[in-house]
C-alpha cells in the first residue's frame, strides 16, 4: 500500500540555520512527489513537485528537495531559514491513475511542524 | 495564477443537519478531489471525480457523503446528516497533467 512517512513531528531551528525535513514514501512505481506548506488556519500551498527528470527540484521561497529512489526519500531543504518559514510542512505522494498518466489522489504524511527561533 | 475557490470559508451546523460545501475548480482542469483535515491531523483523501463520475473514494466517504458537478462549473460535497466527527477543514483540489494539483483555501466545518 502507498504511504508517506515524515519521521519528525516537530523541529525547531534558529533563524539563518539550514533546514532539512525528512520524507520517506512507499510506492510500487516511480511516484509523483510533492511538498506543501500550511500556515495555521490556512490552506495548502505547493512548495515544489517532482514528476520526472532531474532529481533535485527547486521550489518557491528558496526550498529544494531531492528525490532519491534508492532510499525512497524526498527530503526538503533550505540553506537559511527565515522566521516566516514557521509552519507545518506536508510531504505527499501522488498515486498513478488507472486512466494512465494522471494521478488519482494524494497521500499525505502526518506533517512536520517547524518552529523558528530568533 | 488560477485559483480554486471554496465557499463558505467557515460553516457551523447542528448535528444531523445537511451541509453543502462548494468549490469552483480551475476551468480547464478535469480531475476534482475533496480532502479533509481534522484539527491537528494529516490531510486525508475523500473522493476523486473525473468525467462526471466518482473515480475513487476512501473508506471515510460513506453513504452520508455525495459529490456532484451540477452546472458544469461548481463542484459540491454534500454531507446528509452531519456528525460531530465530521468537524474538519475540507479542501477541494483540482489536477491537470503536467501542471499538478491546486488546492482551495478550505472550508472549516464545525458541527455542534
mmCIF file of N, CA, C and O in Angstrom, chain B residues 18-61:
data_model
loop_
_atom_site.group_PDB
_atom_site.id
_atom_site.type_symbol
_atom_site.label_atom_id
_atom_site.label_comp_id
_atom_site.label_asym_id
_atom_site.label_seq_id
_atom_site.Cartn_x
_atom_site.Cartn_y
_atom_site.Cartn_z
ATOM 1 N N UNK B 18 -27.972 18.784 7.145
ATOM 2 C CA UNK B 18 -27.260 18.606 5.881
ATOM 3 C C UNK B 18 -26.420 19.852 5.597
ATOM 4 O O UNK B 18 -26.849 20.971 5.865
ATOM 5 N N UNK B 19 -25.231 19.633 5.059
ATOM 6 C CA UNK B 19 -24.409 20.750 4.627
ATOM 7 C C UNK B 19 -23.917 20.503 3.207
ATOM 8 O O UNK B 19 -23.740 19.354 2.791
ATOM 9 N N UNK B 20 -23.758 21.580 2.488
ATOM 10 C CA UNK B 20 -23.188 21.517 1.141
ATOM 11 C C UNK B 20 -22.000 22.463 1.094
ATOM 12 O O UNK B 20 -22.126 23.656 1.354
ATOM 13 N N UNK B 21 -20.853 21.905 0.755
ATOM 14 C CA UNK B 21 -19.641 22.694 0.598
ATOM 15 C C UNK B 21 -19.401 22.885 -0.890
ATOM 16 O O UNK B 21 -19.495 21.934 -1.665
ATOM 17 N N UNK B 22 -19.052 24.105 -1.263
ATOM 18 C CA UNK B 22 -18.957 24.438 -2.679
ATOM 19 C C UNK B 22 -17.539 24.770 -3.096
ATOM 20 O O UNK B 22 -16.760 25.349 -2.337
ATOM 21 N N UNK B 23 -17.247 24.426 -4.327
ATOM 22 C CA UNK B 23 -15.922 24.639 -4.879
ATOM 23 C C UNK B 23 -16.085 25.059 -6.337
ATOM 24 O O UNK B 23 -16.906 24.482 -7.061
ATOM 25 N N UNK B 24 -15.327 26.046 -6.751
ATOM 26 C CA UNK B 24 -15.261 26.403 -8.159
ATOM 27 C C UNK B 24 -13.869 26.026 -8.641
ATOM 28 O O UNK B 24 -12.875 26.671 -8.287
ATOM 29 N N UNK B 25 -13.773 24.942 -9.421
ATOM 30 C CA UNK B 25 -12.455 24.471 -9.866
ATOM 31 C C UNK B 25 -11.872 25.389 -10.931
ATOM 32 O O UNK B 25 -12.553 26.249 -11.473
ATOM 33 N N UNK B 26 -10.612 25.186 -11.220
ATOM 34 C CA UNK B 26 -9.978 25.863 -12.337
ATOM 35 C C UNK B 26 -10.617 25.347 -13.623
ATOM 36 O O UNK B 26 -10.801 24.139 -13.793
ATOM 37 N N UNK B 27 -10.934 26.247 -14.525
ATOM 38 C CA UNK B 27 -11.857 25.945 -15.609
ATOM 39 C C UNK B 27 -11.391 24.832 -16.538
ATOM 40 O O UNK B 27 -12.196 24.046 -17.003
ATOM 41 N N UNK B 28 -10.123 24.711 -16.837
ATOM 42 C CA UNK B 28 -9.704 23.690 -17.792
ATOM 43 C C UNK B 28 -9.153 22.442 -17.119
ATOM 44 O O UNK B 28 -8.577 21.576 -17.785
ATOM 45 N N UNK B 29 -9.311 22.349 -15.803
ATOM 46 C CA UNK B 29 -8.886 21.142 -15.111
ATOM 47 C C UNK B 29 -10.011 20.112 -15.151
ATOM 48 O O UNK B 29 -11.192 20.448 -15.107
ATOM 49 N N UNK B 30 -9.615 18.846 -15.226
ATOM 50 C CA UNK B 30 -10.592 17.793 -15.457
ATOM 51 C C UNK B 30 -10.778 16.867 -14.264
ATOM 52 O O UNK B 30 -11.739 16.108 -14.222
ATOM 53 N N UNK B 31 -9.830 16.891 -13.340
ATOM 54 C CA UNK B 31 -9.867 15.981 -12.207
ATOM 55 C C UNK B 31 -10.139 16.803 -10.951
ATOM 56 O O UNK B 31 -9.455 17.792 -10.684
ATOM 57 N N UNK B 32 -11.105 16.343 -10.164
ATOM 58 C CA UNK B 32 -11.501 17.084 -8.972
ATOM 59 C C UNK B 32 -11.467 16.164 -7.754
ATOM 60 O O UNK B 32 -11.740 14.966 -7.872
ATOM 61 N N UNK B 33 -11.171 16.767 -6.616
ATOM 62 C CA UNK B 33 -10.979 15.989 -5.398
ATOM 63 C C UNK B 33 -11.539 16.741 -4.194
ATOM 64 O O UNK B 33 -11.575 17.971 -4.178
ATOM 65 N N UNK B 34 -11.938 15.961 -3.196
ATOM 66 C CA UNK B 34 -12.172 16.504 -1.872
ATOM 67 C C UNK B 34 -11.256 15.772 -0.888
ATOM 68 O O UNK B 34 -11.132 14.554 -0.927
ATOM 69 N N UNK B 35 -10.669 16.584 -0.005
ATOM 70 C CA UNK B 35 -9.858 16.083 1.094
ATOM 71 C C UNK B 35 -10.391 16.708 2.373
ATOM 72 O O UNK B 35 -11.041 17.754 2.355
ATOM 73 N N UNK B 36 -10.069 16.075 3.495
ATOM 74 C CA UNK B 36 -10.404 16.710 4.752
ATOM 75 C C UNK B 36 -9.221 16.621 5.702
ATOM 76 O O UNK B 36 -8.370 15.731 5.595
ATOM 77 N N UNK B 37 -9.207 17.540 6.668
ATOM 78 C CA UNK B 37 -8.152 17.564 7.665
ATOM 79 C C UNK B 37 -8.788 17.859 9.011
ATOM 80 O O UNK B 37 -9.229 18.991 9.266
ATOM 81 N N UNK B 38 -8.864 16.830 9.837
ATOM 82 C CA UNK B 38 -9.324 17.034 11.206
ATOM 83 C C UNK B 38 -8.246 17.816 11.941
ATOM 84 O O UNK B 38 -7.048 17.614 11.693
ATOM 85 N N UNK B 39 -8.656 18.688 12.830
ATOM 86 C CA UNK B 39 -7.733 19.586 13.513
ATOM 87 C C UNK B 39 -6.537 18.841 14.103
ATOM 88 O O UNK B 39 -6.706 17.883 14.865
ATOM 89 N N UNK B 40 -5.356 19.255 13.692
ATOM 90 C CA UNK B 40 -4.146 18.674 14.238
ATOM 91 C C UNK B 40 -3.716 17.376 13.592
ATOM 92 O O UNK B 40 -2.732 16.767 14.014
ATOM 93 N N UNK B 41 -4.455 16.953 12.570
ATOM 94 C CA UNK B 41 -4.133 15.683 11.918
ATOM 95 C C UNK B 41 -3.734 15.903 10.463
ATOM 96 O O UNK B 41 -3.689 17.039 9.979
ATOM 97 N N UNK B 42 -3.432 14.812 9.788
ATOM 98 C CA UNK B 42 -2.982 14.953 8.410
ATOM 99 C C UNK B 42 -4.161 15.108 7.460
ATOM 100 O O UNK B 42 -5.316 14.902 7.814
ATOM 101 N N UNK B 43 -3.847 15.495 6.261
ATOM 102 C CA UNK B 43 -4.847 15.645 5.220
ATOM 103 C C UNK B 43 -5.198 14.262 4.671
ATOM 104 O O UNK B 43 -4.317 13.475 4.329
ATOM 105 N N UNK B 44 -6.501 13.994 4.584
ATOM 106 C CA UNK B 44 -6.966 12.673 4.148
ATOM 107 C C UNK B 44 -7.796 12.788 2.876
ATOM 108 O O UNK B 44 -8.654 13.665 2.762
ATOM 109 N N UNK B 45 -7.562 11.883 1.974
ATOM 110 C CA UNK B 45 -8.319 11.809 0.730
ATOM 111 C C UNK B 45 -9.747 11.336 0.998
ATOM 112 O O UNK B 45 -9.963 10.377 1.754
ATOM 113 N N UNK B 46 -10.709 12.008 0.390
ATOM 114 C CA UNK B 46 -12.098 11.572 0.479
ATOM 115 C C UNK B 46 -12.571 10.944 -0.835
ATOM 116 O O UNK B 46 -13.053 9.807 -0.848
ATOM 117 N N UNK B 47 -12.440 11.705 -1.932
ATOM 118 C CA UNK B 47 -13.046 11.259 -3.178
ATOM 119 C C UNK B 47 -12.373 11.967 -4.351
ATOM 120 O O UNK B 47 -11.922 13.096 -4.233
ATOM 121 N N UNK B 48 -12.316 11.245 -5.471
ATOM 122 C CA UNK B 48 -11.870 11.860 -6.716
ATOM 123 C C UNK B 48 -12.988 11.758 -7.743
ATOM 124 O O UNK B 48 -13.798 10.826 -7.713
ATOM 125 N N UNK B 49 -13.022 12.694 -8.657
ATOM 126 C CA UNK B 49 -14.153 12.841 -9.578
ATOM 127 C C UNK B 49 -13.599 13.192 -10.944
ATOM 128 O O UNK B 49 -12.825 14.132 -11.099
ATOM 129 N N UNK B 50 -13.974 12.394 -11.931
ATOM 130 C CA UNK B 50 -13.476 12.612 -13.288
ATOM 131 C C UNK B 50 -14.553 12.240 -14.272
ATOM 132 O O UNK B 50 -15.243 11.227 -14.098
ATOM 133 N N UNK B 51 -14.718 13.045 -15.287
ATOM 134 C CA UNK B 51 -15.684 12.748 -16.345
ATOM 135 C C UNK B 51 -17.081 12.553 -15.764
ATOM 136 O O UNK B 51 -17.817 11.638 -16.147
ATOM 137 N N UNK B 52 -17.405 13.407 -14.810
ATOM 138 C CA UNK B 52 -18.737 13.446 -14.203
ATOM 139 C C UNK B 52 -19.097 12.199 -13.401
ATOM 140 O O UNK B 52 -20.297 11.900 -13.242
ATOM 141 N N UNK B 53 -18.078 11.514 -12.906
ATOM 142 C CA UNK B 53 -18.383 10.418 -12.009
ATOM 143 C C UNK B 53 -17.252 10.211 -11.020
ATOM 144 O O UNK B 53 -16.127 10.654 -11.260
ATOM 145 N N UNK B 54 -17.570 9.542 -9.932
ATOM 146 C CA UNK B 54 -16.560 9.244 -8.930
ATOM 147 C C UNK B 54 -15.597 8.212 -9.488
ATOM 148 O O UNK B 54 -16.022 7.165 -10.001
ATOM 149 N N UNK B 55 -14.300 8.503 -9.401
ATOM 150 C CA UNK B 55 -13.303 7.553 -9.869
ATOM 151 C C UNK B 55 -12.692 6.757 -8.717
ATOM 152 O O UNK B 55 -12.246 5.637 -8.910
ATOM 153 N N UNK B 56 -12.693 7.330 -7.536
ATOM 154 C CA UNK B 56 -12.218 6.601 -6.370
ATOM 155 C C UNK B 56 -12.749 7.289 -5.122
ATOM 156 O O UNK B 56 -12.945 8.498 -5.111
ATOM 157 N N UNK B 57 -12.999 6.504 -4.086
ATOM 158 C CA UNK B 57 -13.407 7.078 -2.816
ATOM 159 C C UNK B 57 -12.769 6.307 -1.677
ATOM 160 O O UNK B 57 -12.446 5.123 -1.819
ATOM 161 N N UNK B 58 -12.581 6.992 -0.570
ATOM 162 C CA UNK B 58 -11.953 6.359 0.578
ATOM 163 C C UNK B 58 -13.023 5.764 1.490
ATOM 164 O O UNK B 58 -14.225 5.949 1.286
ATOM 165 N N UNK B 59 -12.534 5.077 2.519
ATOM 166 C CA UNK B 59 -13.458 4.481 3.496
ATOM 167 C C UNK B 59 -14.247 5.543 4.241
ATOM 168 O O UNK B 59 -15.336 5.295 4.745
ATOM 169 N N UNK B 60 -13.684 6.738 4.319
ATOM 170 C CA UNK B 60 -14.365 7.822 5.022
ATOM 171 C C UNK B 60 -15.631 8.224 4.263
ATOM 172 O O UNK B 60 -16.644 8.598 4.850
ATOM 173 N N UNK B 61 -15.565 8.150 2.962
ATOM 174 C CA UNK B 61 -16.629 8.620 2.075
ATOM 175 C C UNK B 61 -17.748 7.583 2.043
ATOM 176 O O UNK B 61 -17.857 6.792 1.102
#
